[in-house]
Short mmCIF file of C-alpha atoms in Angstrom, two decimals:
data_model
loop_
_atom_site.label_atom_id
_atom_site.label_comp_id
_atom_site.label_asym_id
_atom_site.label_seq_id
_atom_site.Cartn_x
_atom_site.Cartn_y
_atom_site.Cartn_z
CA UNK O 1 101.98 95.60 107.07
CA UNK O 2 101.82 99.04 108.43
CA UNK O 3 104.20 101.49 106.90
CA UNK O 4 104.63 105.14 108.33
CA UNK O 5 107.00 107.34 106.02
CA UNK O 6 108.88 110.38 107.47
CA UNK O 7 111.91 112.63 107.41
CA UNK O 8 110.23 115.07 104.81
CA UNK O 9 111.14 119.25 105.04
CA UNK O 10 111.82 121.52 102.90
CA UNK O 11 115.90 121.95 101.00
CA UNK O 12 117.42 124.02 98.90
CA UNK O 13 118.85 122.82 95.90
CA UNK O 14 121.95 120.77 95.91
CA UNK O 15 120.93 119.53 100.09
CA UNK O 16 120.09 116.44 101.36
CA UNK O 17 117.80 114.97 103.07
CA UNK O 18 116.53 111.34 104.71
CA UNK O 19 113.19 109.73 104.80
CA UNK O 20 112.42 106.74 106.85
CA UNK O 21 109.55 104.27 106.19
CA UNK O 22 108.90 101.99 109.50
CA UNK O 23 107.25 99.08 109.30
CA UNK O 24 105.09 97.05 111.58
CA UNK O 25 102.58 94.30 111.54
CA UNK O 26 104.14 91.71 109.64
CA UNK O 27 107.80 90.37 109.23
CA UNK O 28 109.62 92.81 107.31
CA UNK O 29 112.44 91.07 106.52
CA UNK O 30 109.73 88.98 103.89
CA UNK O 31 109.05 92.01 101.86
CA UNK O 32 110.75 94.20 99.01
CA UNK O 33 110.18 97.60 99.54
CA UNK O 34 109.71 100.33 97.48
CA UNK O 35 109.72 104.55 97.24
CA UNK O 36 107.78 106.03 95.01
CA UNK O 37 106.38 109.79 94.61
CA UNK O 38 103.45 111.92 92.89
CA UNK O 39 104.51 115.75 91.64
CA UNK O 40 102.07 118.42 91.82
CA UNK O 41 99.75 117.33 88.56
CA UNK O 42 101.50 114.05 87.79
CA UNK O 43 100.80 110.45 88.36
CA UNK O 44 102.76 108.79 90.78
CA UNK O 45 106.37 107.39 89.92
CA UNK O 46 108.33 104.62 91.01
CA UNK O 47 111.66 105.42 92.64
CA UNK O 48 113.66 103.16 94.08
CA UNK O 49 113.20 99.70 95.49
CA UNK O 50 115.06 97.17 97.83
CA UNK O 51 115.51 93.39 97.99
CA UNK O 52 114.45 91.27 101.22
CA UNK O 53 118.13 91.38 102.18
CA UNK O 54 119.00 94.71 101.21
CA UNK O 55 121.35 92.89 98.55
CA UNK O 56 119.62 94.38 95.09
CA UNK O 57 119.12 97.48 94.44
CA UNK O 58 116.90 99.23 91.57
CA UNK O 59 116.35 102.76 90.69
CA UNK O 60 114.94 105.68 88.44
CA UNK O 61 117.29 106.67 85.91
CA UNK O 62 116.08 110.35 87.10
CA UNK O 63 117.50 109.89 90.49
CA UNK O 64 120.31 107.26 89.65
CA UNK O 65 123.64 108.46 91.35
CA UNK O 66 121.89 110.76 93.43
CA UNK O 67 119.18 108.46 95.70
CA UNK O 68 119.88 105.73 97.64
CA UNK O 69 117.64 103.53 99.64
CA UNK O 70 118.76 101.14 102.29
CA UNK O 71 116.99 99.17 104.80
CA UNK O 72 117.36 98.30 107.93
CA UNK O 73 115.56 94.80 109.03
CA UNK O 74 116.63 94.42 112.78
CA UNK O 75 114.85 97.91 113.20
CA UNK O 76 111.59 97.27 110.81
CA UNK O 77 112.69 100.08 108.67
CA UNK O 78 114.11 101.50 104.86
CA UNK O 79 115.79 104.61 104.28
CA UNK O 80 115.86 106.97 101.28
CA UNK O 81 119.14 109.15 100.92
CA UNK O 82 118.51 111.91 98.79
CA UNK O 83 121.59 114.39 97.93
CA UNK O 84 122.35 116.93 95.46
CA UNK O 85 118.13 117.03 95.43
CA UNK O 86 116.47 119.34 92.44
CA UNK O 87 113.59 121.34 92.63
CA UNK O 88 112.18 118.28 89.99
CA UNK O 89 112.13 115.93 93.34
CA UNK O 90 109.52 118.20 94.83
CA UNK O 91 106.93 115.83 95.49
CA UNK O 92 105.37 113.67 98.25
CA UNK O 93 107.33 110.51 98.49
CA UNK O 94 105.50 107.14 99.77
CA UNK O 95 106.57 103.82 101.22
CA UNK O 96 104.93 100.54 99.49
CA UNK O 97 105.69 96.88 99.64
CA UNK O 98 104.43 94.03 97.13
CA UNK O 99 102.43 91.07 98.20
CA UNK O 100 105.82 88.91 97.48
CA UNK O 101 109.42 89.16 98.02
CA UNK O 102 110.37 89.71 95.04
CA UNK O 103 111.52 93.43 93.71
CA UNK O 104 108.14 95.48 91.72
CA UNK O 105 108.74 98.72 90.80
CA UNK O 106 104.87 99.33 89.27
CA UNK O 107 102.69 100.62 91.06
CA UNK O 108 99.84 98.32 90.35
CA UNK O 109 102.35 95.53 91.89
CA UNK O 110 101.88 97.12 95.40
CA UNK O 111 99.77 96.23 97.92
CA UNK O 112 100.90 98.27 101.28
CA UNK O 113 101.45 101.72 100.97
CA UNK O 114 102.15 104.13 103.76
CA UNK O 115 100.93 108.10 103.94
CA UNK O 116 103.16 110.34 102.09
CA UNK O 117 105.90 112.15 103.18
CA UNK O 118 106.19 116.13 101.85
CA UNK O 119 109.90 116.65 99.94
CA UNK O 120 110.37 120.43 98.93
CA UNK O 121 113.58 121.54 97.04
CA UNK O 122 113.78 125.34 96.37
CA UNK O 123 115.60 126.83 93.46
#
């Protein structure tokens, strides 16, 4: 699976903003998928992640309420809405996928991850 994240830019605090992670290669309707993101001088986090079917839904308690990722499996793609962002989102935010179906939101479960997409929220 090849996964290409996008929609990154730069908000001020309390916008919004969409990323996009398209997929190609393999049948994307057989994988979970997953955001996660690295801050400036942190280790990378887990986000959000999707079931197959869109059906289940998991986040971060840090973003709960605020992010919310969908997927789209006729067009090979998942989406990350992100409103009332804080300058703590600031971070480049990455598309993965497991080797199963099933939901992993470590990052040592994933095994396809696409380049980074910048988010910057300004104070």
């Amino acid at each position: 699976v090849q996964l290409q994240a996008s929609g990154g830019g730069l908000v001020q605090a309390g916008g919004s903003l969409r990323l996009s992670c398209a997929a190609s290669g393999h049948t994307f309707s057989s994988y979970s998928m997953s955001w996660f993101r690295q801050a400036p001088g942190k280790e990378r986090e887990f986000v959000a992640a999707i079931s197959m079917n869109g059906g289940v839904t998991y986040y971060a308690d840090s973003v709960k309420g605020r992010l919310t990722i969908s997927r789209d499996n006729a067009k090979n793609t998942v989406f990350l809405q992100m409103n009332s962002l804080k300058p703590e989102d600031t971070a480049v935010y990455y598309c993965a996928a497991p080797r199963s179906g099933a939901i992993v939101i470590v990052e040592a479960g994933m095994i396809y991850w696409g380049k980074g997409t910048q988010v910057t929220v300004s104070s």
